[in-house]
Coordinates of C-alpha atoms in Angstrom, one line a residue:
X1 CA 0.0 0.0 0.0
X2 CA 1.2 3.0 -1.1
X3 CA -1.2 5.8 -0.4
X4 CA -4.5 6.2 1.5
X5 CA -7.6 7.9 0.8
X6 CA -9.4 9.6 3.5
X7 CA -12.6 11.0 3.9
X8 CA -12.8 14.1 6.6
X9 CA -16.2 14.9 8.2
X10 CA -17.4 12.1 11.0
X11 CA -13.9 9.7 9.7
X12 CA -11.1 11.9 11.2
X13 CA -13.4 14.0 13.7
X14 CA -17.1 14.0 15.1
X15 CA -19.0 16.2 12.9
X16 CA -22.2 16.2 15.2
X17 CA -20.8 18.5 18.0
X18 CA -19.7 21.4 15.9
X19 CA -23.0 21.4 13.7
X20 CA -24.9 21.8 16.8
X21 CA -23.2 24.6 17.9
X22 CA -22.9 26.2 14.5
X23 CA -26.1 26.0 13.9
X24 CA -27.7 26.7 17.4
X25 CA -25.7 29.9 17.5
X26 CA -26.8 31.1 14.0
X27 CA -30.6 30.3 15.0
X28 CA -30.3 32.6 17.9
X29 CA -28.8 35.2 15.7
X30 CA -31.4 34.9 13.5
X31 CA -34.5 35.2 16.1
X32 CA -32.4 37.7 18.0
X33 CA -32.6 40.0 14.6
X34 CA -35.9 39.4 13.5
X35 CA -39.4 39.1 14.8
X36 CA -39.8 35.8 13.6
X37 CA -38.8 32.4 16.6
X38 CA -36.2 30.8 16.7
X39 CA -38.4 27.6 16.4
X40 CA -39.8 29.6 13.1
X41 CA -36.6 29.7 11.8
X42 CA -35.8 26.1 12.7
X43 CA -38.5 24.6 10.7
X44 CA -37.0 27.1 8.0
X45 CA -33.9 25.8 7.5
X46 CA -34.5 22.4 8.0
X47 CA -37.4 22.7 4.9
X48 CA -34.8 25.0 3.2
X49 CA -31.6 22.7 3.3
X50 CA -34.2 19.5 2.3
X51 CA -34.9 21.5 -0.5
X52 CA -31.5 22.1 -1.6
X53 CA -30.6 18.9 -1.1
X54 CA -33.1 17.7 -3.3
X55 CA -32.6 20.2 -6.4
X56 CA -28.8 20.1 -5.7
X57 CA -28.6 16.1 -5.1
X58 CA -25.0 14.9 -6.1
X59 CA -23.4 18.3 -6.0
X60 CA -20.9 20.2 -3.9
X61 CA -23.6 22.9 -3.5
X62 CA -25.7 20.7 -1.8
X63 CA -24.0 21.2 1.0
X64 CA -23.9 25.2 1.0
X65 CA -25.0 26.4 4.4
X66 CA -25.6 29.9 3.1
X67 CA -28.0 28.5 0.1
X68 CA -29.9 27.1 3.5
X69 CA -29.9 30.2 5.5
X70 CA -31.0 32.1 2.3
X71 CA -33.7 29.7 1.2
X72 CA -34.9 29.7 5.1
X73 CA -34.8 33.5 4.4
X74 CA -37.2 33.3 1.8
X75 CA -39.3 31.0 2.7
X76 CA -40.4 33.4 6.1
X77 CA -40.9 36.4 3.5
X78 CA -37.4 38.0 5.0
X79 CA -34.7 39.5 2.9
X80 CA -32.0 37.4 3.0
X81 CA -28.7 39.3 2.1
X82 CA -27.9 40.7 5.5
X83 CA -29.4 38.4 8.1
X84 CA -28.3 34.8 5.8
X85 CA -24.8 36.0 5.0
X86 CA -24.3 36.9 8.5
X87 CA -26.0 33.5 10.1
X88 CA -23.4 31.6 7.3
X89 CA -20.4 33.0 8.6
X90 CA -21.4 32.7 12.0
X91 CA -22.3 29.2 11.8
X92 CA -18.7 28.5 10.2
X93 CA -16.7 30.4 12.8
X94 CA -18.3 28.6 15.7
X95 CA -18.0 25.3 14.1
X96 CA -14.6 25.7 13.8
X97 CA -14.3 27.0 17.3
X98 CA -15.9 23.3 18.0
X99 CA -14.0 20.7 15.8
X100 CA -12.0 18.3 18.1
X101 CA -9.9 15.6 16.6
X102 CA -11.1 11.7 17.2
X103 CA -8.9 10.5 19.7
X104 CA -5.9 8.9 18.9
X105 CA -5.7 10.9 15.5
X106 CA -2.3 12.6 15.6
X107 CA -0.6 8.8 16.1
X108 CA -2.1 7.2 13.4
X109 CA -1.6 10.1 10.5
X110 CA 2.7 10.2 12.5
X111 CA 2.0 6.3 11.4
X112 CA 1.6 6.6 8.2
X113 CA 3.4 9.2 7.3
X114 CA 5.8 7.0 4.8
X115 CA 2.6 6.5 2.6
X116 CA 0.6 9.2 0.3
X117 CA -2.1 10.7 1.7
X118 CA -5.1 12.3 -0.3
X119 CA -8.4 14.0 1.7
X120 CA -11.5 13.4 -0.2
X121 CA -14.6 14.6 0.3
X122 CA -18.1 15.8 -0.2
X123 CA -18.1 19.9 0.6
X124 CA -17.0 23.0 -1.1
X125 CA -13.1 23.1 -0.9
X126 CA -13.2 26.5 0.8
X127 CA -14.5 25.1 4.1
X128 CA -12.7 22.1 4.0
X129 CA -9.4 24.1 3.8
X130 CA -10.5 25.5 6.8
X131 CA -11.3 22.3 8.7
X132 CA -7.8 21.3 7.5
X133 CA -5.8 23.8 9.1
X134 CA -8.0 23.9 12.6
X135 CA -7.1 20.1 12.7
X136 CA -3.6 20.5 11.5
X137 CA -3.6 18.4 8.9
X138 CA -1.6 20.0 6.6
X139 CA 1.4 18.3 8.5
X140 CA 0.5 15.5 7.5
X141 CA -2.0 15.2 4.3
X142 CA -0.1 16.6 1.2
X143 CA -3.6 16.6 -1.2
X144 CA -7.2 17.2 -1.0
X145 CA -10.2 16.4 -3.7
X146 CA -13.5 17.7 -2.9
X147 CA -16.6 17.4 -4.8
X148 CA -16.9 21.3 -5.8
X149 CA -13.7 20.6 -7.2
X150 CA -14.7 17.0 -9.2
X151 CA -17.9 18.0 -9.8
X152 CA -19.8 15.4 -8.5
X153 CA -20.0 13.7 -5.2
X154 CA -18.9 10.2 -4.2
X155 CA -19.8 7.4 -4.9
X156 CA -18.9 9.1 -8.5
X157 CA -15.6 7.0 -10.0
X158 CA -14.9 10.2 -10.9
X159 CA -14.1 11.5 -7.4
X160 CA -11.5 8.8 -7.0
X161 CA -10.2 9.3 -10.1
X162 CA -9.0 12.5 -9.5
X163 CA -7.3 11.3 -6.3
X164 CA -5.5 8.5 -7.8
X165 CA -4.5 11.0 -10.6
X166 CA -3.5 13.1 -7.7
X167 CA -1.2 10.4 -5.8
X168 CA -0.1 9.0 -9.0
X169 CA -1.2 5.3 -8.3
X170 CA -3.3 2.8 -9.0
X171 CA -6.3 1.1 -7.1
X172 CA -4.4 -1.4 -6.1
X173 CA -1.8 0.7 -4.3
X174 CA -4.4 2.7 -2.0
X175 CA -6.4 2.4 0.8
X176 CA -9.9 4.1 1.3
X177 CA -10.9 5.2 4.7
X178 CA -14.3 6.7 5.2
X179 CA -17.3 6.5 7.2
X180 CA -20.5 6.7 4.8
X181 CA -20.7 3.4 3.9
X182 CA -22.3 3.9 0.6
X183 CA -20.3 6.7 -0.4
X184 CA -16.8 6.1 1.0
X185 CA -17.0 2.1 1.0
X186 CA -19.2 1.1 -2.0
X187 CA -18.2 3.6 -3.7
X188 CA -14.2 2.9 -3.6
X189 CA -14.9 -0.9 -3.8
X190 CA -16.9 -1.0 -6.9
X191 CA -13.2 0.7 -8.4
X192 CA -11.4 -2.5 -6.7
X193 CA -10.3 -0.4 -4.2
X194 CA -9.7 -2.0 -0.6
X195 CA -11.9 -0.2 1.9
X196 CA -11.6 0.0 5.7
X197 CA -15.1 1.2 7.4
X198 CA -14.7 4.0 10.1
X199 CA -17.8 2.7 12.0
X200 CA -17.1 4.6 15.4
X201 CA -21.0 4.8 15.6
X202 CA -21.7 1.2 15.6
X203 CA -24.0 0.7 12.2
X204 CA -25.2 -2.0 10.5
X205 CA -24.8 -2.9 7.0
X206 CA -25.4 -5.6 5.3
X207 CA -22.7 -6.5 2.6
X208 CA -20.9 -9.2 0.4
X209 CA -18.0 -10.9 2.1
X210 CA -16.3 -10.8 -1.0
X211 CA -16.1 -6.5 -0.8
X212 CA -13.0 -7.7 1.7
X213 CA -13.9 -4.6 4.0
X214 CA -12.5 -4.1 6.7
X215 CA -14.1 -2.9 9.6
X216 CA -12.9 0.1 12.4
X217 CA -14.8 1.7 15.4
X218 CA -11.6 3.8 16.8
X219 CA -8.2 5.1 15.2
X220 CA -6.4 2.4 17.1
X221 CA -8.1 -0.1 15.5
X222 CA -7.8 1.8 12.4
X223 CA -3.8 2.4 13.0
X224 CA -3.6 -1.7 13.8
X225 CA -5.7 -2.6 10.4
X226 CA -3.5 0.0 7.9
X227 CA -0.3 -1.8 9.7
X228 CA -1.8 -5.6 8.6
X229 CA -1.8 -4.6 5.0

């Protein structure tokens, strides 16, 4: 093995904890500046980023925080180019201020440091840049494909593609490590890439033996698998 493939959110850190402070903080901006609730505004963005989800679906934009806050914007008959830009940016900052690393994260990327290592992952590469530097990564992880920047999200080949193109290798010389088991697992098998499952959540899937996936719930495990290979 002579690279690895990584995905970021929820595989090298708990996406959960930030999100809720991002977006609690931006919802009390939002009532705080407007007559409308915070439960109002809520219900907004959670109809909003549906709704971008669905007319974006397999794009980077998908994912845009500030097409939700705008969208929420309009959808309570409020003009959205103060209050949504403002709620973005504050949602960003304090999810930032939030991002801790999974334990045990520094050893295994100091592990594997003689290997090639490629981020890839579904966002727009502006805000994974920035989630790169608050985990210092950049020590470590010399490339990054994101799906703003392929054009599509995983499981696309395409998404891959780039990253192999990226690391110069094959798919036989590279590892995929990701949480989303459709996405990051399916997605890099059905190249014939190996796959190892960053399951710290404990779900179930249901899948052929023959996918040869291996399985991880911590990065010690995951730092024990990589070194079996």
């Amino acid at each position: 093995i002579k690279g690895l493939l990584i995905d970021l959110d929820h595989t090298l850190y708990d996406y959960e904890k930030p999100h809720a402070a991002g977006l609690s903080a931006a919802l009390h901006f939002l009532s705080t500046h407007s007559t409308i609730s915070r439960h109002q505004w809520k219900r907004a963005y959670d109809q909003a980023r549906a709704n971008v989800h669905r007319s974006l679906e397999g794009t980077a934009s998908s994912h845009n925080r500030l097409l939700y806050f705008q969208e929420a914007c309009e959808l309570l008959k409020v003009k959205p180019f103060h209050l949504a830009h403002d709620a973005y940016k504050l949602y960003w900052k304090i999810y930032i201020q939030h991002m801790r690393p999974f334990p045990g994260l520094d050893h295994f990327l100091k592990s594997v440091q003689s290997k090639k290592l490629c981020l890839i992952t579904d966002q727009t590469a502006d805000i994974q840049f920035q989630k790169v530097k608050k985990l210092k990564l950049d020590k470590y992880i010399q490339m990054m494909v994101t799906s703003e920047e392929a054009g599509i999200e995983k499981p696309h080949p395409k998404v891959f593609r780039l990253a192999l193109k990226k690391l110069n290798l094959k798919t036989h010389e590279v590892v995929m490590i990701g949480d989303d088991f459709k996405k990051d697992i399916l997605g890099a098998s059905r190249l014939g890439i190996q796959s190892i499952w960053f399951n710290a959540h404990k779900r179930r899937e249901k899948y052929l033996k023959r996918l040869n996936i291996i399985e991880c719930g911590s990065m010690r495990e995951l730092t024990q698998a990589i070194h079996k290979l």
